[in-house]
PDB file of C-alpha atoms in Angstrom:
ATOM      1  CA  UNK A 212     139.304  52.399 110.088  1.00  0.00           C
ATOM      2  CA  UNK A 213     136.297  53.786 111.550  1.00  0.00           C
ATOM      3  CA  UNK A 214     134.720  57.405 111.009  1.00  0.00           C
ATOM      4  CA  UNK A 215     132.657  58.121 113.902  1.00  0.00           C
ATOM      5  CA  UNK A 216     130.030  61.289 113.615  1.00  0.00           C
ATOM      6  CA  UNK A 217     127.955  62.495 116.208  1.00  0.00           C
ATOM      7  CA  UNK A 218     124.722  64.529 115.683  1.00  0.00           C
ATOM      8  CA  UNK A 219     121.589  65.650 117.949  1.00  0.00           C
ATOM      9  CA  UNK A 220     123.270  68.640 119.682  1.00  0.00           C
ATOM     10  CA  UNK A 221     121.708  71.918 119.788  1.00  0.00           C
ATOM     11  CA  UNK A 222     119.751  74.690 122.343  1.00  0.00           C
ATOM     12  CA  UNK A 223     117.581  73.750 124.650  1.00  0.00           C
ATOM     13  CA  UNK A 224     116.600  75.410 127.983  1.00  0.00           C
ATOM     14  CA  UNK A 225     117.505  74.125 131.349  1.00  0.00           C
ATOM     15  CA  UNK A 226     115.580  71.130 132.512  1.00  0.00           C
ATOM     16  CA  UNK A 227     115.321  70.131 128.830  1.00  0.00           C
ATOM     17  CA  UNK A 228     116.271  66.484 127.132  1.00  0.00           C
ATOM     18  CA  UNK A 229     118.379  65.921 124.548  1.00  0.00           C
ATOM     19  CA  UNK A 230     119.269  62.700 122.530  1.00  0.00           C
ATOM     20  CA  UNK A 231     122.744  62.348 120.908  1.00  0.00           C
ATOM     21  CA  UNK A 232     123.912  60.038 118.465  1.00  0.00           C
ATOM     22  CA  UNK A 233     127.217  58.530 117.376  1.00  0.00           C
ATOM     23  CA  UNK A 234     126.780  56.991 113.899  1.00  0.00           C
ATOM     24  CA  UNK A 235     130.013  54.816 112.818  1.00  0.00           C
ATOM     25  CA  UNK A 236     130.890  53.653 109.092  1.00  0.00           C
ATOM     26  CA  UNK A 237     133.977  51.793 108.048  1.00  0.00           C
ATOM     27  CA  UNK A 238     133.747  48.609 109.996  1.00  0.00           C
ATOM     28  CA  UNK A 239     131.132  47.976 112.559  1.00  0.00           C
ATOM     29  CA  UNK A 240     130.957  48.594 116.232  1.00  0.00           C
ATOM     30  CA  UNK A 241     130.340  45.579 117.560  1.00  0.00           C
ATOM     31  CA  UNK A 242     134.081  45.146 118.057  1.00  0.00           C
ATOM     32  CA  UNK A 243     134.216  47.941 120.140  1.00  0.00           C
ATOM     33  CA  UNK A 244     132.853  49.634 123.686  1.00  0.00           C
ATOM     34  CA  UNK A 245     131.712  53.087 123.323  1.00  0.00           C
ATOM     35  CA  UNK A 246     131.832  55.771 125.177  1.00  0.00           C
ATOM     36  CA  UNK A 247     131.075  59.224 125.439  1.00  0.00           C
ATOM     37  CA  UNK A 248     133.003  62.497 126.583  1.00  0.00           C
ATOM     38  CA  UNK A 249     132.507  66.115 126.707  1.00  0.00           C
ATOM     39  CA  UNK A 250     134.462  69.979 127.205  1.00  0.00           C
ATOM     40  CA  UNK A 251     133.904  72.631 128.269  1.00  0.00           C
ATOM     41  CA  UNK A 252     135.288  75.670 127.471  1.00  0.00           C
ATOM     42  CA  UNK A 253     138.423  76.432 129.935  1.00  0.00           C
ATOM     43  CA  UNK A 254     137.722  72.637 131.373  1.00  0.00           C
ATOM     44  CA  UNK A 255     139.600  69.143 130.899  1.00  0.00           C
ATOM     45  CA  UNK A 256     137.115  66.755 128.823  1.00  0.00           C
ATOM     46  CA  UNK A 257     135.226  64.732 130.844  1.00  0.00           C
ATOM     47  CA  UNK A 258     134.397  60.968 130.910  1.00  0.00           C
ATOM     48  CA  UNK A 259     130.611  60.644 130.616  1.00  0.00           C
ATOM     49  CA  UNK A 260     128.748  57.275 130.369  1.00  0.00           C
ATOM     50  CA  UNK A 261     130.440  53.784 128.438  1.00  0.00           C
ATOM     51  CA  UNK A 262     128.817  50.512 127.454  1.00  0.00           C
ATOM     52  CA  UNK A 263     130.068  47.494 126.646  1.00  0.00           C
ATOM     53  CA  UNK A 264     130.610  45.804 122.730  1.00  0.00           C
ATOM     54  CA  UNK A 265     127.416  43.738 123.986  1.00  0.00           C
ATOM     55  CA  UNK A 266     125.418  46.338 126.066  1.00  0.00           C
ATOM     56  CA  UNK A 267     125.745  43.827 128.916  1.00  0.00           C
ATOM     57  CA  UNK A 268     127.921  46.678 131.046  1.00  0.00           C
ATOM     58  CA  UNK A 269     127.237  50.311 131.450  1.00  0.00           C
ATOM     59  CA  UNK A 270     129.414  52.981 133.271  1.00  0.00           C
ATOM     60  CA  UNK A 271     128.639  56.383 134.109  1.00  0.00           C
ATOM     61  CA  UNK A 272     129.971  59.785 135.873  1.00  0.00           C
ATOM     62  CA  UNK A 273     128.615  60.738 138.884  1.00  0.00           C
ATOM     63  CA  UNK A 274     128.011  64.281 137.177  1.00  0.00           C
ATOM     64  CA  UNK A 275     125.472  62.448 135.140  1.00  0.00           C
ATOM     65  CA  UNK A 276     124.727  59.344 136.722  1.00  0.00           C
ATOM     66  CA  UNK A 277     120.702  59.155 136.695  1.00  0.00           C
ATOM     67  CA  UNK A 278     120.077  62.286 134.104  1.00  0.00           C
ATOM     68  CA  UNK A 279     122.250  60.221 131.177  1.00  0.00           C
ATOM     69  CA  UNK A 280     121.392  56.630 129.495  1.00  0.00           C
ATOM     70  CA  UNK A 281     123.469  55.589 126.870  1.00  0.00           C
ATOM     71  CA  UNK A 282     122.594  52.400 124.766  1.00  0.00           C
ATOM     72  CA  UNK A 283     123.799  51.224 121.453  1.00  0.00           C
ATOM     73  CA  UNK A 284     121.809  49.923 118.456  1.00  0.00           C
ATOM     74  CA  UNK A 285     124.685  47.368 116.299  1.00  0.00           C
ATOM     75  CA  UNK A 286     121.667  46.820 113.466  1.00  0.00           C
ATOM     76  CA  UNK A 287     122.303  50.483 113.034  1.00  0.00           C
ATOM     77  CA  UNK A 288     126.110  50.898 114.126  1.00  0.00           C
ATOM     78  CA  UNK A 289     125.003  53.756 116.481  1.00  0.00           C
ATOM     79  CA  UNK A 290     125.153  54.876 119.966  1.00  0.00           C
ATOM     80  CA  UNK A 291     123.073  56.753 121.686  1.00  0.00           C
ATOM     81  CA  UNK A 292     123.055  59.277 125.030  1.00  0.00           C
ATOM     82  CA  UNK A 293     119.833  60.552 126.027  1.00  0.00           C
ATOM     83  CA  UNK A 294     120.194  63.580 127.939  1.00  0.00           C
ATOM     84  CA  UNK A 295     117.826  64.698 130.800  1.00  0.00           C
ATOM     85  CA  UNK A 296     116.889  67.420 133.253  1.00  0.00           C
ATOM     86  CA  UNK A 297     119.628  69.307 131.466  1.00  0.00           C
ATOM     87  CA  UNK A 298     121.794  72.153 133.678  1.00  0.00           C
ATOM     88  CA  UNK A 299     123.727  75.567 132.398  1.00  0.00           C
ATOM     89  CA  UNK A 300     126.587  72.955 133.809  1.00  0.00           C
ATOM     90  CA  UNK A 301     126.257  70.370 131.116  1.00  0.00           C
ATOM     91  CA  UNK A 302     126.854  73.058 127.942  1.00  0.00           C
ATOM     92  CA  UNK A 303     130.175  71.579 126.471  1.00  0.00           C
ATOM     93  CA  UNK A 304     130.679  69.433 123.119  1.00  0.00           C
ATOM     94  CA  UNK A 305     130.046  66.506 123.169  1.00  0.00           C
ATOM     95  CA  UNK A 306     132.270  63.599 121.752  1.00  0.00           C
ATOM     96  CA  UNK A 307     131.954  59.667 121.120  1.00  0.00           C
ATOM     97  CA  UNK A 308     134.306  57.129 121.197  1.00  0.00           C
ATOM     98  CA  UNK A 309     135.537  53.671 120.572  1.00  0.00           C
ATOM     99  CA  UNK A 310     138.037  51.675 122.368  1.00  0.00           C
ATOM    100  CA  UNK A 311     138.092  48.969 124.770  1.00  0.00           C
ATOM    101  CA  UNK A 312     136.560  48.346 127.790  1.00  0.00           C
ATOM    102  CA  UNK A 313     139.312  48.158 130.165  1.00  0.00           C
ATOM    103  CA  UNK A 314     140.697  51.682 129.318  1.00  0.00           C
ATOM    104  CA  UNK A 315     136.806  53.647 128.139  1.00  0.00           C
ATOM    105  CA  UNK A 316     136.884  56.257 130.262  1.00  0.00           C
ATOM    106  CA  UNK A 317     140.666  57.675 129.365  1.00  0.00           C
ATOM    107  CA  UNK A 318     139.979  59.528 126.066  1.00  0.00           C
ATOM    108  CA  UNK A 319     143.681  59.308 124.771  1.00  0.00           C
ATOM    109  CA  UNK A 320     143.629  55.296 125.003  1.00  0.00           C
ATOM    110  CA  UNK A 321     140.773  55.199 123.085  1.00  0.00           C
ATOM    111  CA  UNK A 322     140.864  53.456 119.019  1.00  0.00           C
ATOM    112  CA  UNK A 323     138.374  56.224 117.355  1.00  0.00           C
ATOM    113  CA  UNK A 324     137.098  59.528 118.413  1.00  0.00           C
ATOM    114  CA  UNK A 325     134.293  61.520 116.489  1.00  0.00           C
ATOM    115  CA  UNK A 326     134.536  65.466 115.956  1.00  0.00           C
ATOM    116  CA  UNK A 327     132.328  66.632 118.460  1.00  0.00           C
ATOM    117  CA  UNK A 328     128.512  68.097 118.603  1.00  0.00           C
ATOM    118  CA  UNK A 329     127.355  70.947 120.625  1.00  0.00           C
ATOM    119  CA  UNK A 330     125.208  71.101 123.259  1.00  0.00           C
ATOM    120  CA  UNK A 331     124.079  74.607 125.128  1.00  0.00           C
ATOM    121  CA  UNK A 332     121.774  74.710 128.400  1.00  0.00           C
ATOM    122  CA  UNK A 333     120.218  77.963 128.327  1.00  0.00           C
ATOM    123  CA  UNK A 334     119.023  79.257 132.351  1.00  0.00           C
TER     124      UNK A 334
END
């Protein structure tokens, strides 16, 4: 099993940066690609950004493509998204995940899914 927990939400004002991580315990996640989702209220979750079990591969929305980098540390069992130039349109929580690379950016195929984090854009 793995527990996945993601932290580094909060307030910040639009145009702000923001860096989320998705710490991982039970096994380690070097076995896995990771990815990362969000909702919004009223809105279907969203595929965000995925790397590969190696970091060799990225993926990203085009909602976020060039404001979002996500990178993974294994010595640490974390991932990472660093969030910048932060809209009103990006306030949602936030969500990491583990699956495999094939099927990342379908959140119900995925192996592990952490609880969430919240992240508000203020205008």
């Amino acid at each position: 099993q793995v527990q996945l927990v993601e932290s580094g939400g909060g307030w910040v004002q639009a145009g702000g940066s923001l860096r989320l991580s998705c710490v991982a315990s039970g096994r380690t996640l070097s076995s896995y690609s990771m990815a990362w989702f969000r909702q919004a209220p009223g809105k279907e979750r969203e595929f965000l950004a995925a790397i590969s079990q190696r970091g060799g591969f990225t993926s990203y929305a085009d909602s976020v493509r060039g404001r979002f980098t996500i990178s993974r540390d294994s010595a640490k069992n974390t991932v990472y998204l660093r969030m910048n130039s932060l809209e009103p349109e990006d306030t949602a929580v936030y969500y990491c995940a583990a699956g495999e690379w094939a099927t990342i950016s379908d959140w119900d195929l995925q192996d592990y899914w952490g609880q969430g984090t919240q992240v508000t854009v203020s205008s």
